[in-house]
Amino acid sequence: MKKPIEDLVRQNIKDLKAYSSARNEFIGTANVFLDANENPYGNGLNRYPDALQTQLKQNLSAKIQVETEKIILGNGSDEILDLVFRTFCNPGLDNIIITPPTYGMYKVIANINDIHIREAPLTPQFELDIDMILKQVDQNTKMIVLCSPNNPSGNSLNAVVIEQLLKQLDCIVLIDEAYIEFSTESSWCTRLDEFPNLVVSRTLSKAWGLAGIRLGIGIASSYIISILNKVKPPYNVNALTEQKAIDTLQRVDIFNANMTLIKSERTALVESLQKFSFIEKIYPSDANFLLIKVGDADGIYNFLRENGVIIRNRSTQPGCANTLRITVGTPEENRQLINVLNNMEK
Ligand SMILES: *Cc1c(COP(=O)(O)O)cnc(C)c1O
């Protein structure tokens, strides 16, 4: 028997009366705004931004085929994740399940908010282990966090298993799709209406090339979004970010050209790396990075660093002994990487 989603929300959050900002109490048209203690002398940024980013959400809505009331925006998807954790999990009491190796921020956000963590590691092939997951669930489990395509392994998680979890678990299933645009799988956003416990997070930081503006996207039922909107800081997305995002989303031509190039460079990089005898395995990637298994990760990492090439050593992650994560760069950056590796082999 599935609990209603309302029962998963913390009581204090359900009871919360959101801060009412100066602008959202007023509906209609006016030309004298003396309500928000702003400086009247304009530089284009003297007014508070739209607290609900209506224009940007309309743009995104058309792009991802999700209604605007099912979208929340944040200061990077890290803020979206934090909002979701705080909305559902009572500090010191509730727990979440994560499936390592995975994105490190889930643990950090849980630790900051004093939320217990239960781990159900991925299999050696980085697939979900459903028996292990089900064993971790108890009456205080509020959420499972899945990352697909998964960072750092690069693979998409099995959709059949995810669907089983969405149906079977009496908790929120949060799917982090930071790398979905690089993937052959379709986004879980298209399945929102089937699963009231589904929350998807996306970002403009990776495929859209806008890590610097900090724009994260949360997608869920309009009920969940209405609760998250109460919890978020009123003006969490600034006007510069909103405008830059709107401008960039229009440039589908640039986006498509980048995607094509990054994906073909990903294939080319696999082919180049395969030639090195010290690389034992290159894991299949649905993202813009490759995880490789080597004999001596520290040695290779240090040699590359000494030669001006920085990659990520993931060897301390569960199931990732002697692995390195390499982001797919420009053709020139990838060529430099291969050059240094060639010199190392000499
Ligand atoms: C890079 C990344 C993000 C992006 O976070 P932002 O705060 O939106 O920049 C989120 N999740 C995963 C798994 C990532 O690798």
CSV table of C-alpha atoms and ligand atoms in Angstrom, one decimal:
chain,number,residue,atom,x,y,z
A,1,MET,CA,0.0,0.0,0.0
A,2,LYS,CA,1.5,3.3,-1.1
A,3,LYS,CA,1.4,6.3,1.2
A,4,PRO,CA,0.2,9.6,-0.2
A,5,ILE,CA,3.1,11.9,-1.0
A,6,GLU,CA,1.7,14.4,1.6
A,7,ASP,CA,2.7,11.8,4.3
A,8,LEU,CA,6.4,12.0,3.2
A,9,VAL,CA,6.7,15.7,3.6
A,10,ARG,CA,8.0,16.9,7.0
A,11,GLN,CA,5.2,18.2,9.2
A,12,ASN,CA,6.9,21.6,9.8
A,13,ILE,CA,7.3,22.1,6.0
A,14,LYS,CA,3.6,21.3,5.5
A,15,ASP,CA,2.7,23.8,8.1
A,16,LEU,CA,5.1,26.4,6.8
A,17,LYS,CA,3.7,29.7,5.6
A,18,ALA,CA,6.1,30.9,2.9
A,19,TYR,CA,7.8,34.3,3.0
A,20,SER,CA,5.7,36.6,0.9
A,21,SER,CA,8.0,38.8,-1.1
A,22,ALA,CA,7.1,42.3,-2.0
A,23,ARG,CA,6.3,41.5,-5.6
A,24,ASN,CA,4.2,38.4,-5.3
A,25,GLU,CA,1.5,40.0,-3.3
A,26,PHE,CA,0.8,42.4,-6.2
A,27,ILE,CA,-1.0,41.3,-9.3
A,28,GLY,CA,-1.9,43.6,-12.2
A,29,THR,CA,-0.1,46.6,-13.7
A,30,ALA,CA,1.4,49.6,-12.1
A,31,ASN,CA,4.2,52.1,-12.9
A,32,VAL,CA,5.2,53.3,-9.5
A,33,PHE,CA,7.0,50.6,-7.4
A,34,LEU,CA,7.7,51.9,-3.9
A,35,ASP,CA,7.3,48.5,-2.2
A,36,ALA,CA,10.6,46.8,-2.0
A,37,ASN,CA,13.1,49.4,-0.8
A,38,GLU,CA,15.0,49.2,-4.0
A,39,ASN,CA,17.2,52.0,-5.3
A,40,PRO,CA,15.1,53.8,-8.0
A,41,TYR,CA,18.2,54.7,-10.0
A,42,GLY,CA,18.5,52.1,-12.6
A,43,ASN,CA,21.4,50.2,-14.1
A,44,GLY,CA,19.0,47.5,-15.4
A,45,LEU,CA,19.5,45.4,-12.3
A,46,ASN,CA,18.1,47.7,-9.5
A,47,ARG,CA,14.9,45.7,-9.2
A,48,TYR,CA,14.5,42.3,-7.6
A,49,PRO,CA,14.2,39.5,-10.1
A,50,ASP,CA,11.0,37.5,-10.8
A,51,ALA,CA,10.9,35.1,-7.8
A,52,LEU,CA,9.3,32.3,-9.9
A,53,GLN,CA,11.3,32.9,-13.2
A,54,THR,CA,8.2,32.7,-15.3
A,55,GLN,CA,9.8,33.6,-18.6
A,56,LEU,CA,12.7,31.2,-18.2
A,57,LYS,CA,10.3,28.4,-17.1
A,58,GLN,CA,8.2,29.0,-20.3
A,59,ASN,CA,11.3,28.5,-22.4
A,60,LEU,CA,12.3,25.4,-20.5
A,61,SER,CA,8.8,24.0,-20.5
A,62,ALA,CA,8.7,24.1,-24.3
A,63,LYS,CA,12.2,22.4,-24.5
A,64,ILE,CA,11.6,19.5,-22.0
A,65,GLN,CA,7.9,19.1,-22.6
A,66,VAL,CA,6.9,19.6,-18.9
A,67,GLU,CA,4.3,22.1,-17.7
A,68,THR,CA,5.8,25.2,-15.9
A,69,GLU,CA,4.0,24.3,-12.7
A,70,LYS,CA,6.0,21.1,-12.6
A,71,ILE,CA,9.4,23.0,-12.7
A,72,ILE,CA,11.4,24.7,-10.0
A,73,LEU,CA,14.7,26.5,-10.7
A,74,GLY,CA,17.6,26.9,-8.3
A,75,ASN,CA,21.2,28.1,-7.9
A,76,GLY,CA,22.6,25.0,-9.6
A,77,SER,CA,21.1,21.6,-9.2
A,78,ASP,CA,23.0,21.4,-5.9
A,79,GLU,CA,20.4,23.8,-4.5
A,80,ILE,CA,17.6,21.7,-5.9
A,81,LEU,CA,19.0,18.6,-4.3
A,82,ASP,CA,19.3,20.4,-0.9
A,83,LEU,CA,15.7,21.7,-1.2
A,84,VAL,CA,14.4,18.2,-1.8
A,85,PHE,CA,16.4,16.7,1.0
A,86,ARG,CA,15.2,19.3,3.5
A,87,THR,CA,11.6,19.1,2.4
A,88,PHE,CA,11.2,15.4,3.0
A,89,CYS,CA,13.8,14.3,5.6
A,90,ASN,CA,13.6,15.1,9.3
A,91,PRO,CA,17.1,15.8,10.7
A,92,GLY,CA,18.4,13.2,13.1
A,93,LEU,CA,15.5,10.8,12.3
A,94,ASP,CA,15.0,10.0,8.6
A,95,ASN,CA,17.4,8.3,6.2
A,96,ILE,CA,18.1,8.2,2.4
A,97,ILE,CA,19.5,5.5,0.3
A,98,ILE,CA,22.4,6.2,-2.1
A,99,THR,CA,24.1,3.8,-4.5
A,100,PRO,CA,27.9,4.3,-4.5
A,101,PRO,CA,30.0,4.9,-6.4
A,102,THR,CA,28.0,8.1,-7.1
A,103,TYR,CA,28.1,11.9,-7.0
A,104,GLY,CA,29.7,13.0,-3.7
A,105,MET,CA,27.2,15.9,-3.0
A,106,TYR,CA,24.4,13.5,-1.9
A,107,LYS,CA,26.4,12.5,1.1
A,108,VAL,CA,27.5,16.0,1.9
A,109,ILE,CA,24.0,17.5,1.7
A,110,ALA,CA,22.7,14.6,3.9
A,111,ASN,CA,25.5,15.2,6.4
A,112,ILE,CA,24.9,18.9,6.6
A,113,ASN,CA,21.2,18.3,7.2
A,114,ASP,CA,21.8,15.5,9.7
A,115,ILE,CA,20.1,12.9,7.6
A,116,HIS,CA,21.2,9.3,8.0
A,117,ILE,CA,22.7,7.6,4.9
A,118,ARG,CA,22.2,4.0,3.9
A,119,GLU,CA,24.3,2.6,1.1
A,120,ALA,CA,23.3,0.0,-1.5
A,121,PRO,CA,26.5,-0.2,-3.6
A,122,LEU,CA,26.2,-0.7,-7.4
A,123,THR,CA,27.4,-4.1,-8.7
A,124,PRO,CA,31.0,-4.4,-10.1
A,125,GLN,CA,29.4,-3.5,-13.5
A,126,PHE,CA,27.9,-0.4,-11.9
A,127,GLU,CA,24.3,-1.6,-12.1
A,128,LEU,CA,21.6,-1.2,-9.5
A,129,ASP,CA,21.4,-4.1,-7.0
A,130,ILE,CA,17.7,-4.2,-6.2
A,131,ASP,CA,17.9,-6.8,-3.4
A,132,MET,CA,20.5,-4.7,-1.7
A,133,ILE,CA,18.4,-1.6,-2.1
A,134,LEU,CA,15.2,-3.2,-0.7
A,135,LYS,CA,17.2,-4.5,2.3
A,136,GLN,CA,18.2,-1.0,3.2
A,137,VAL,CA,14.6,0.4,3.3
A,138,ASP,CA,13.0,0.9,6.7
A,139,GLN,CA,10.1,3.1,8.0
A,140,ASN,CA,12.3,6.2,8.1
A,141,THR,CA,13.5,5.9,4.5
A,142,LYS,CA,12.3,9.0,2.8
A,143,MET,CA,14.2,8.9,-0.4
A,144,ILE,CA,16.5,7.0,-2.7
A,145,VAL,CA,18.9,9.1,-4.8
A,146,LEU,CA,19.9,7.7,-8.2
A,147,CYS,CA,22.3,9.3,-10.7
A,148,SER,CA,21.7,8.3,-14.3
A,149,PRO,CA,23.9,8.6,-16.3
A,150,ASN,CA,26.0,7.9,-13.2
A,151,ASN,CA,28.9,10.0,-12.1
A,152,PRO,CA,31.7,8.7,-11.9
A,153,SER,CA,30.9,5.4,-13.8
A,154,GLY,CA,29.3,7.1,-16.8
A,155,ASN,CA,26.6,4.4,-17.5
A,156,SER,CA,22.9,4.9,-17.5
A,157,LEU,CA,21.2,2.9,-14.7
A,158,ASN,CA,18.8,0.1,-15.8
A,159,ALA,CA,15.4,1.7,-16.6
A,160,VAL,CA,13.5,-1.5,-15.8
A,161,VAL,CA,15.0,-1.5,-12.3
A,162,ILE,CA,14.3,2.2,-11.8
A,163,GLU,CA,10.7,1.7,-12.8
A,164,GLN,CA,10.4,-1.2,-10.3
A,165,LEU,CA,11.7,1.1,-7.5
A,166,LEU,CA,9.4,3.9,-8.5
A,167,LYS,CA,6.4,1.5,-8.2
A,168,GLN,CA,7.5,-0.5,-5.2
A,169,LEU,CA,9.1,2.0,-2.9
A,170,ASP,CA,7.0,4.1,-0.5
A,171,CYS,CA,9.4,7.0,-0.7
A,172,ILE,CA,10.7,9.7,-3.1
A,173,VAL,CA,12.9,8.5,-6.0
A,174,LEU,CA,15.2,11.4,-6.9
A,175,ILE,CA,16.9,10.9,-10.3
A,176,ASP,CA,19.8,13.2,-11.0
A,177,GLU,CA,20.0,13.6,-14.8
A,178,ALA,CA,22.9,16.1,-14.9
A,179,TYR,CA,24.3,14.2,-18.0
A,180,ILE,CA,21.0,13.1,-19.7
A,181,GLU,CA,21.7,15.2,-22.9
A,182,PHE,CA,24.7,13.0,-23.6
A,183,SER,CA,22.8,9.8,-23.2
A,184,THR,CA,20.9,7.5,-25.5
A,185,GLU,CA,18.2,7.0,-22.9
A,186,SER,CA,15.2,9.4,-22.6
A,187,SER,CA,14.6,11.6,-19.6
A,188,TRP,CA,12.4,10.3,-16.7
A,189,CYS,CA,10.6,13.7,-17.1
A,190,THR,CA,8.4,12.1,-19.7
A,191,ARG,CA,7.1,9.6,-17.1
A,192,LEU,CA,6.2,12.2,-14.4
A,193,ASP,CA,2.4,11.6,-14.6
A,194,GLU,CA,2.8,7.9,-13.9
A,195,PHE,CA,4.9,8.3,-10.7
A,196,PRO,CA,3.8,10.8,-8.0
A,197,ASN,CA,7.0,10.0,-6.0
A,198,LEU,CA,9.4,10.9,-8.9
A,199,VAL,CA,11.6,13.9,-8.7
A,200,VAL,CA,14.1,14.6,-11.5
A,201,SER,CA,17.0,17.1,-11.3
A,202,ARG,CA,18.7,18.5,-14.3
A,203,THR,CA,21.2,21.3,-14.9
A,204,LEU,CA,22.5,23.8,-17.4
A,205,SER,CA,26.0,23.2,-16.1
A,206,LYS,CA,27.1,20.3,-18.4
A,207,ALA,CA,25.6,19.9,-21.9
A,208,TRP,CA,24.4,23.6,-22.0
A,209,GLY,CA,27.8,24.8,-21.1
A,210,LEU,CA,26.6,27.2,-18.4
A,211,ALA,CA,28.3,26.0,-15.2
A,212,GLY,CA,29.2,29.6,-14.5
A,213,ILE,CA,25.7,30.9,-14.2
A,214,ARG,CA,24.5,28.3,-11.7
A,215,LEU,CA,21.1,27.1,-12.9
A,216,GLY,CA,19.6,23.9,-11.8
A,217,ILE,CA,16.2,22.4,-12.6
A,218,GLY,CA,13.9,20.4,-10.5
A,219,ILE,CA,11.0,18.5,-12.1
A,220,ALA,CA,8.2,16.8,-10.2
A,221,SER,CA,4.4,16.8,-9.7
A,222,SER,CA,2.8,20.2,-9.2
A,223,TYR,CA,2.1,19.3,-5.6
A,224,ILE,CA,5.8,18.6,-4.8
A,225,ILE,CA,6.9,21.7,-6.7
A,226,SER,CA,4.4,23.9,-4.7
A,227,ILE,CA,6.0,22.6,-1.5
A,228,LEU,CA,9.6,23.1,-2.8
A,229,ASN,CA,8.6,26.7,-3.8
A,230,LYS,CA,7.7,27.4,-0.2
A,231,VAL,CA,11.1,26.2,1.0
A,232,LYS,CA,13.3,27.9,-1.5
A,233,PRO,CA,14.8,31.4,-0.8
A,234,PRO,CA,12.5,33.9,-2.5
A,235,TYR,CA,15.1,35.3,-5.0
A,236,ASN,CA,17.3,32.2,-5.5
A,237,VAL,CA,17.9,32.7,-9.2
A,238,ASN,CA,19.3,36.1,-10.2
A,239,ALA,CA,18.3,38.3,-13.1
A,240,LEU,CA,21.6,37.8,-15.0
A,241,THR,CA,21.4,34.1,-14.8
A,242,GLU,CA,17.7,34.1,-15.9
A,243,GLN,CA,18.5,36.2,-19.0
A,244,LYS,CA,21.7,34.3,-20.0
A,245,ALA,CA,19.8,31.0,-19.7
A,246,ILE,CA,16.9,32.3,-21.9
A,247,ASP,CA,19.4,33.5,-24.5
A,248,THR,CA,21.4,30.3,-24.5
A,249,LEU,CA,18.3,28.0,-24.7
A,250,GLN,CA,17.4,29.8,-28.0
A,251,ARG,CA,20.7,28.8,-29.6
A,252,VAL,CA,19.7,25.2,-30.4
A,253,ASP,CA,22.2,25.3,-33.3
A,254,ILE,CA,25.1,25.9,-31.0
A,255,PHE,CA,23.9,23.3,-28.6
A,256,ASN,CA,23.5,20.6,-31.3
A,257,ALA,CA,26.9,21.4,-32.8
A,258,ASN,CA,28.5,21.0,-29.3
A,259,MET,CA,26.7,17.8,-28.6
A,260,THR,CA,27.7,16.3,-31.9
A,261,LEU,CA,31.3,17.2,-31.4
A,262,ILE,CA,31.5,16.1,-27.8
A,263,LYS,CA,30.0,12.7,-28.6
A,264,SER,CA,32.3,12.2,-31.6
A,265,GLU,CA,35.3,13.2,-29.4
A,266,ARG,CA,34.1,10.7,-26.8
A,267,THR,CA,34.3,7.9,-29.4
A,268,ALA,CA,37.7,9.1,-30.7
A,269,LEU,CA,39.0,9.3,-27.1
A,270,VAL,CA,38.0,5.7,-26.4
A,271,GLU,CA,39.8,4.6,-29.6
A,272,SER,CA,43.0,6.5,-28.7
A,273,LEU,CA,43.0,5.3,-25.1
A,274,GLN,CA,42.5,1.7,-26.1
A,275,LYS,CA,46.0,1.6,-27.5
A,276,PHE,CA,47.7,2.1,-24.1
A,277,SER,CA,48.6,-1.2,-22.5
A,278,PHE,CA,48.4,0.3,-19.0
A,279,ILE,CA,44.7,1.0,-19.4
A,280,GLU,CA,42.9,-2.2,-18.3
A,281,LYS,CA,39.4,-1.1,-19.0
A,282,ILE,CA,37.4,1.8,-20.4
A,283,TYR,CA,33.9,1.7,-19.0
A,284,PRO,CA,31.0,2.4,-21.5
A,285,SER,CA,29.9,6.0,-21.1
A,286,ASP,CA,26.6,7.7,-21.7
A,287,ALA,CA,28.0,11.0,-20.4
A,288,ASN,CA,30.7,13.5,-21.3
A,289,PHE,CA,33.4,11.7,-19.4
A,290,LEU,CA,35.1,8.3,-19.4
A,291,LEU,CA,36.0,6.2,-16.4
A,292,ILE,CA,39.1,4.1,-17.0
A,293,LYS,CA,40.7,1.3,-14.9
A,294,VAL,CA,44.5,1.3,-14.8
A,295,GLY,CA,47.4,-0.5,-13.0
A,296,ASP,CA,48.6,2.6,-11.1
A,297,ALA,CA,46.1,5.4,-10.9
A,298,ASP,CA,48.2,7.6,-8.6
A,299,GLY,CA,51.2,7.3,-10.9
A,300,ILE,CA,49.3,8.3,-14.0
A,301,TYR,CA,47.4,11.0,-12.2
A,302,ASN,CA,50.6,12.6,-10.9
A,303,PHE,CA,52.4,12.3,-14.3
A,304,LEU,CA,49.5,14.0,-16.1
A,305,ARG,CA,49.4,16.7,-13.4
A,306,GLU,CA,53.1,17.4,-13.6
A,307,ASN,CA,52.6,17.9,-17.4
A,308,GLY,CA,49.7,20.3,-17.0
A,309,VAL,CA,46.8,17.9,-17.6
A,310,ILE,CA,44.3,17.6,-14.7
A,311,ILE,CA,41.9,14.6,-14.5
A,312,ARG,CA,40.0,13.2,-11.6
A,313,ASN,CA,41.3,10.3,-9.5
A,314,ARG,CA,38.3,8.3,-8.4
A,315,SER,CA,40.3,5.5,-6.7
A,316,THR,CA,39.0,6.1,-3.2
A,317,GLN,CA,35.3,5.6,-4.3
A,318,PRO,CA,33.7,2.2,-3.5
A,319,GLY,CA,34.2,-0.3,-6.4
A,320,CYS,CA,36.6,2.2,-8.1
A,321,ALA,CA,40.0,1.0,-7.1
A,322,ASN,CA,42.6,2.3,-9.6
A,323,THR,CA,40.2,4.3,-11.7
A,324,LEU,CA,40.5,7.7,-13.3
A,325,ARG,CA,37.7,9.9,-14.7
A,326,ILE,CA,38.5,11.9,-17.8
A,327,THR,CA,36.2,14.7,-19.1
A,328,VAL,CA,35.9,14.8,-22.9
A,329,GLY,CA,37.5,18.1,-23.9
A,330,THR,CA,38.1,19.9,-27.2
A,331,PRO,CA,39.9,18.0,-29.9
A,332,GLU,CA,43.0,20.0,-29.0
A,333,GLU,CA,42.7,19.2,-25.2
A,334,ASN,CA,42.2,15.6,-25.9
A,335,ARG,CA,45.2,15.5,-28.2
A,336,GLN,CA,47.3,17.0,-25.5
A,337,LEU,CA,46.1,14.3,-23.0
A,338,ILE,CA,47.1,11.6,-25.5
A,339,ASN,CA,50.4,13.2,-26.1
A,340,VAL,CA,51.3,13.2,-22.4
A,341,LEU,CA,50.2,9.6,-22.1
A,342,ASN,CA,52.4,8.7,-25.1
A,343,ASN,CA,55.4,10.4,-23.4
A,344,MET,CA,54.7,8.4,-20.2
A,345,GLU,CA,54.7,5.1,-22.0
A,346,LYS,CA,58.2,5.9,-23.5
B,1,LIG,C1,28.0,18.2,-12.3
B,1,LIG,C2,26.9,17.5,-11.6
B,1,LIG,C3,25.8,18.2,-11.2
B,1,LIG,C4,25.7,19.7,-11.4
B,1,LIG,O1,25.5,20.4,-10.4
B,1,LIG,P1,25.2,22.0,-10.6
B,1,LIG,O2,25.0,22.4,-9.2
B,1,LIG,O3,23.9,22.1,-11.4
B,1,LIG,O4,26.3,22.6,-11.3
B,1,LIG,C5,24.8,17.5,-10.5
B,1,LIG,N1,24.8,16.2,-10.4
B,1,LIG,C6,25.8,15.5,-10.9
B,1,LIG,C7,25.8,14.0,-10.7
B,1,LIG,C8,26.9,16.1,-11.5
B,1,LIG,O5,28.0,15.4,-11.9
